[in-house]
Coordinates of C-alpha atoms in Angstrom, one line a residue:
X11 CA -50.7 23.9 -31.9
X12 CA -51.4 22.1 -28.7
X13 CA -55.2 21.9 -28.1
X14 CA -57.7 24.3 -25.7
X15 CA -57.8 22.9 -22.3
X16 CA -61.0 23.2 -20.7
X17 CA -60.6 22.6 -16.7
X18 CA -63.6 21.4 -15.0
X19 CA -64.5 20.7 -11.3
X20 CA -66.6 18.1 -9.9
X21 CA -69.7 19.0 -9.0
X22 CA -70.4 18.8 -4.7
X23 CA -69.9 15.0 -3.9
X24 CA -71.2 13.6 -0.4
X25 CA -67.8 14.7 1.5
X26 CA -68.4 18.1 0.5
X27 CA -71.5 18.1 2.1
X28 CA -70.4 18.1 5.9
X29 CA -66.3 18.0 5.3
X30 CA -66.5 14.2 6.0
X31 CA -63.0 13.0 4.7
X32 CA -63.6 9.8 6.0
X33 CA -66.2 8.9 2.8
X34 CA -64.3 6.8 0.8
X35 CA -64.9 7.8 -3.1
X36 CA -67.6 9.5 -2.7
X37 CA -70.5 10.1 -5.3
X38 CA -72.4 13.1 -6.0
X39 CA -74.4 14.3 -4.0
X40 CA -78.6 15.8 -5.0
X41 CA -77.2 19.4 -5.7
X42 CA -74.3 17.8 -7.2
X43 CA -76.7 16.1 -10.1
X44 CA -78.5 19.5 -10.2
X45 CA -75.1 21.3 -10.9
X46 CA -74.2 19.2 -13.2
X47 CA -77.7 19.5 -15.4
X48 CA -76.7 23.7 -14.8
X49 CA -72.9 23.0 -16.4
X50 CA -74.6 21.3 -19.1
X51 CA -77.1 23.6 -19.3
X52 CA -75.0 26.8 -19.7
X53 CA -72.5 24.8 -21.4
X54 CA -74.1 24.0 -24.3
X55 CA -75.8 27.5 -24.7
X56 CA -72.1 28.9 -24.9
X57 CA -70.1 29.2 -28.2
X58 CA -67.6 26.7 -26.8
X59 CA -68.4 24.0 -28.3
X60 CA -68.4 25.2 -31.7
X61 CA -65.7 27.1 -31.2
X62 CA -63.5 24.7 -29.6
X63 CA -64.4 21.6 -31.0
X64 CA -63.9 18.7 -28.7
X65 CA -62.1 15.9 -29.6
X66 CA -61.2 13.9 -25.7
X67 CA -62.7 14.0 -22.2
X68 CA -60.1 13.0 -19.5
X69 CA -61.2 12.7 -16.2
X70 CA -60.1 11.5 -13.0
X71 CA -61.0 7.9 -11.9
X72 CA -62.9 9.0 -8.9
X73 CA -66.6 8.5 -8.7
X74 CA -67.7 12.4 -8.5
X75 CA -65.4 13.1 -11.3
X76 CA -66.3 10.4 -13.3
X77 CA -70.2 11.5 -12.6
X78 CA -69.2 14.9 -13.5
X79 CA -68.1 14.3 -16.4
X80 CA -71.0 11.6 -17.6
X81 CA -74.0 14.4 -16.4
X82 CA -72.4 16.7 -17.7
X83 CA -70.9 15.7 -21.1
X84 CA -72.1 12.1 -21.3
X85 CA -74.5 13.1 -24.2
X86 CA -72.9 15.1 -25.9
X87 CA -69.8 13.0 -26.0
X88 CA -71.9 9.8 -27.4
X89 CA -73.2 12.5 -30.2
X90 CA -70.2 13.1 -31.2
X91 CA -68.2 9.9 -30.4
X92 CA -65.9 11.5 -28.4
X93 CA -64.0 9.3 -26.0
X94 CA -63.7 9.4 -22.3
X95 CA -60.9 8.5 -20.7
X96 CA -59.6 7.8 -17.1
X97 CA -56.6 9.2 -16.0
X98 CA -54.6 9.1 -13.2
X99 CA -52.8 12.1 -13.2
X100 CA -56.0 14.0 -12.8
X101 CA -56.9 13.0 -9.4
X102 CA -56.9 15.0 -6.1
X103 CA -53.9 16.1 -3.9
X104 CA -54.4 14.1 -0.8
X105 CA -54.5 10.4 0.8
X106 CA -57.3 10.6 2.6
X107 CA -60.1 8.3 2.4
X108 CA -62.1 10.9 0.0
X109 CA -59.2 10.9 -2.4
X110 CA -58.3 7.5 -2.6
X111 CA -60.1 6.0 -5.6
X112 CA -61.7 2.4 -5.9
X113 CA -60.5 -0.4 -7.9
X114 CA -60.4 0.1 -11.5
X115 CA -62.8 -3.5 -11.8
X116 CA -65.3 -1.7 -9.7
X117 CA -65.1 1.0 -11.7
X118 CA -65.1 -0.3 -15.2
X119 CA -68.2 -2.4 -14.7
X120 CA -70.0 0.8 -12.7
X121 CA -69.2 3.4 -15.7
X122 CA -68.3 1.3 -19.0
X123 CA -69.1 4.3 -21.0
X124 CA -65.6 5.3 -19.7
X125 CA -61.9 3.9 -20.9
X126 CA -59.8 2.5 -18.2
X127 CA -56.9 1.1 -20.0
X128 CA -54.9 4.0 -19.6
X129 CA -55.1 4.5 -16.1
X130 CA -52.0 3.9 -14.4
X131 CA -51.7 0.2 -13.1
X132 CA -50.3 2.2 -9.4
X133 CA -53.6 3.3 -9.2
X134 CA -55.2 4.0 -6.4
X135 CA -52.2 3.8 -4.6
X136 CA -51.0 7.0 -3.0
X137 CA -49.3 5.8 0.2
X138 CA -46.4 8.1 1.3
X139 CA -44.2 4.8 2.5
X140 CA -44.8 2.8 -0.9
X141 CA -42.2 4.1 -3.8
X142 CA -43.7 3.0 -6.5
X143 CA -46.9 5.6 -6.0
X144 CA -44.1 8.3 -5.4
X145 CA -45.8 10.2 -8.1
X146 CA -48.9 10.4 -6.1
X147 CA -47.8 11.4 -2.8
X148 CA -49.3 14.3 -1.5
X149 CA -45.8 16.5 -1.0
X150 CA -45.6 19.9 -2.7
X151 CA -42.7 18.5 -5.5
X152 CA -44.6 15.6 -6.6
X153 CA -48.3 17.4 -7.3
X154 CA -46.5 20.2 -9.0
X155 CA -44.5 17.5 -10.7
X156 CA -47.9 15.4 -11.8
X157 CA -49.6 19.1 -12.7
X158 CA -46.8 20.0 -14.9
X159 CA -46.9 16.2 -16.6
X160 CA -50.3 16.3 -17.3
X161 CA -50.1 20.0 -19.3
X162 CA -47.0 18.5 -20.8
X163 CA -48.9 15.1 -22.1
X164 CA -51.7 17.8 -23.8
X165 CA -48.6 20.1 -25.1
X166 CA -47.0 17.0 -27.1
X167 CA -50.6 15.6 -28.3
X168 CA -49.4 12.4 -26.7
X169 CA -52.6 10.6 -27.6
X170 CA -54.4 10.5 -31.4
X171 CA -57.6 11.8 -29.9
X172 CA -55.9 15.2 -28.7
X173 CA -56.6 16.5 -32.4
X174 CA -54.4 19.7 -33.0
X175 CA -56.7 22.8 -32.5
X176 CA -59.3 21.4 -31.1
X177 CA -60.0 21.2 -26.9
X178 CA -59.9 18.9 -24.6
X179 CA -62.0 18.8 -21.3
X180 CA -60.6 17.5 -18.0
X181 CA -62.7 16.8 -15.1
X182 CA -60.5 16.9 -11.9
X183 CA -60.8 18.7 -8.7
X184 CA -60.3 21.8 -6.8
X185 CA -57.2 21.0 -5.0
X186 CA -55.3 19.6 -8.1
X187 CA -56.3 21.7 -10.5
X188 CA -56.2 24.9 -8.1
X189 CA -52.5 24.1 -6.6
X190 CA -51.3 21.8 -9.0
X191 CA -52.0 23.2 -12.7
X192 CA -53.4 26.9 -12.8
X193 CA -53.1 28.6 -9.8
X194 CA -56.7 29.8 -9.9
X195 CA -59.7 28.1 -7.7
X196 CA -62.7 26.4 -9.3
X197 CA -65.7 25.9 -7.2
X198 CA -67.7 22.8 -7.4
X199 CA -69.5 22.4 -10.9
X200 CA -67.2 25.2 -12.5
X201 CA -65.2 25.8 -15.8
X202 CA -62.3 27.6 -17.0
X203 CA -60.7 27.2 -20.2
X204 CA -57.0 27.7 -21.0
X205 CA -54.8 28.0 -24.1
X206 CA -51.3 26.3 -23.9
X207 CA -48.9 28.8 -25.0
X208 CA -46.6 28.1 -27.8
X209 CA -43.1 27.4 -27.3
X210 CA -40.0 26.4 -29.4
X211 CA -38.3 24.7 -26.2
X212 CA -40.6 21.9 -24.8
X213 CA -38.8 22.2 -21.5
X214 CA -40.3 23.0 -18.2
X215 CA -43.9 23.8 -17.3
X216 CA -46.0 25.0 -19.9
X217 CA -47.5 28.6 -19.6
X218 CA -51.3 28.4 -19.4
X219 CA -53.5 31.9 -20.7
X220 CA -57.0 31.8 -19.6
X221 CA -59.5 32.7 -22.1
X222 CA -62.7 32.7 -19.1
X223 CA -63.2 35.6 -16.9
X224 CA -61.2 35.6 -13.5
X225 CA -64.3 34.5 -11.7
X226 CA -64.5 30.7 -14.1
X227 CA -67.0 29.9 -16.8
X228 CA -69.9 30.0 -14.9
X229 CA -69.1 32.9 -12.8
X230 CA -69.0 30.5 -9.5
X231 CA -65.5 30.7 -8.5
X232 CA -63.5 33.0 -6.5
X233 CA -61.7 35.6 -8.4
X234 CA -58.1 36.4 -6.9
X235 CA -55.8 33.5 -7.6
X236 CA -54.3 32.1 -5.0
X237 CA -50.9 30.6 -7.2
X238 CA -49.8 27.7 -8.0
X239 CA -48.0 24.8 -4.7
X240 CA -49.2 27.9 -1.6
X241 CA -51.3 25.1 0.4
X242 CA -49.4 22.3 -0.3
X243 CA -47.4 20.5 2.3
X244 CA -43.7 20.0 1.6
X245 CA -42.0 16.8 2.1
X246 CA -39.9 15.3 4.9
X247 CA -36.7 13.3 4.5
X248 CA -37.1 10.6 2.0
X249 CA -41.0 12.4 1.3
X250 CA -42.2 9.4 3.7
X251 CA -43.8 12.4 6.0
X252 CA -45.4 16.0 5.6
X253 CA -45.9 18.5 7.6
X254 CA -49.4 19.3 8.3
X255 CA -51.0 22.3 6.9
X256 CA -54.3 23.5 6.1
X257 CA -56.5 21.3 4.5
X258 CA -57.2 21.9 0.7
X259 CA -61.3 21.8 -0.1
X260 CA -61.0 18.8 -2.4

């Protein structure tokens, strides 16, 4: 059977703050570090990790993800010798500045408790005129896309560390994992945990069922979900373009 997901959101990075797009990969910001000490916190008080059994952390190269995950999880993970990986396919929706993530030599020797070698060697390239990031662009068909490889990469166990009925945790972001994967929103800092549903036919988008209440682990998130690809911008001809449409809250 395919292993528990648990979805997690960064905790409020520096763009949060004031809506300031323009930060480029921004870190956490002081309530950020404090939200993370609560995730861990209540975490760790839960019957999840007993339950579940984690055997992998992925998480999004970005700094507030990546910050997330190491406040968070960090100790826990060492404990345990769980690994934490860096994966591409977990970042956020757009190409603005405060999704666009640094070099992955910046980031290796800034975080070395993580594993880059998976990350995609595209990375952080998201630009809507180069083809070769054409599975990053920020279109509607190409996030749904990258949201339905992801579940499907968990689904088939791709890697040894995805240990059959055990979890995995991924630390990703609101806009990605809201339009992109489940269809339900995550505030900063909060959880929700998802089984992969069984199926005979691997074809297609898996079918999550969420085992946390509608309002996220930690009761922070809003409640009526808002389904999967509504805010997301569709592309123009050749996806080189999109229409502008309301901004996601990253």
């Amino acid at each position: 059977m395919p292993p528990t997901l648990i979805l997690v959101r960064h905790a409020q990075a520096l763009h949060n703050v004031d809506r300031d797009y323009s930060i480029h990969d921004p870190v956490l910001s002081e309530l950020g570090q404090t939200q993370c000490r609560t995730l861990r916190k209540h975490f760790f008080k839960t019957e999840v990790p007993d339950k579940y059994q984690v055997s992998l952390i992925i998480v999004s190269p970005m700094r507030r993800t990546i910050e997330t995950a190491l406040l968070s999880f960090g100790s826990y993970a060492k404990e345990n010798n769980i690994p934490i990986i860096a994966h591409a396919g977990w970042q956020e929706n757009s190409d603005k500045p405060c999704d666009t993530g640094s070099s992955i030599e910046e980031l290796a020797k800034d975080f070395p408790e993580v594993d880059f070698s998976r990350v995609d060697k595209v990375w952080p390239d998201k630009n809507r005129k180069s083809e070769q990031a054409k599975k990053y662009w920020y279109t509607k068909d190409a996030i749904l896309q990258r949201g339905e490889d992801v579940l499907k990469e968990i689904e088939a166990k791709v890697w040894p560390e995805m240990q059959d009925g055990k979890a995995v945790i991924a630390v990703s972001h609101s806009g990605f994992l809201r339009s992109g994967v489940t269809g339900w929103w995550f505030n900063n800092g909060d959880y929700r945990i998802f089984e992969i549903e069984e199926r005979d036919i691997k074809e297609g988008r898996p079918a999550l069922k969420q085992i946390t209440g509608a309002k996220g682990g930690m009761g922070e998130s809003f409640e009526t979900p808002p389904g999967l690809g509504g805010d997301l911008p569709e592309a123009a001809v050749g996806g080189l373009s999109v229409e502008t449409l309301p901004e996601s809250n990253h």
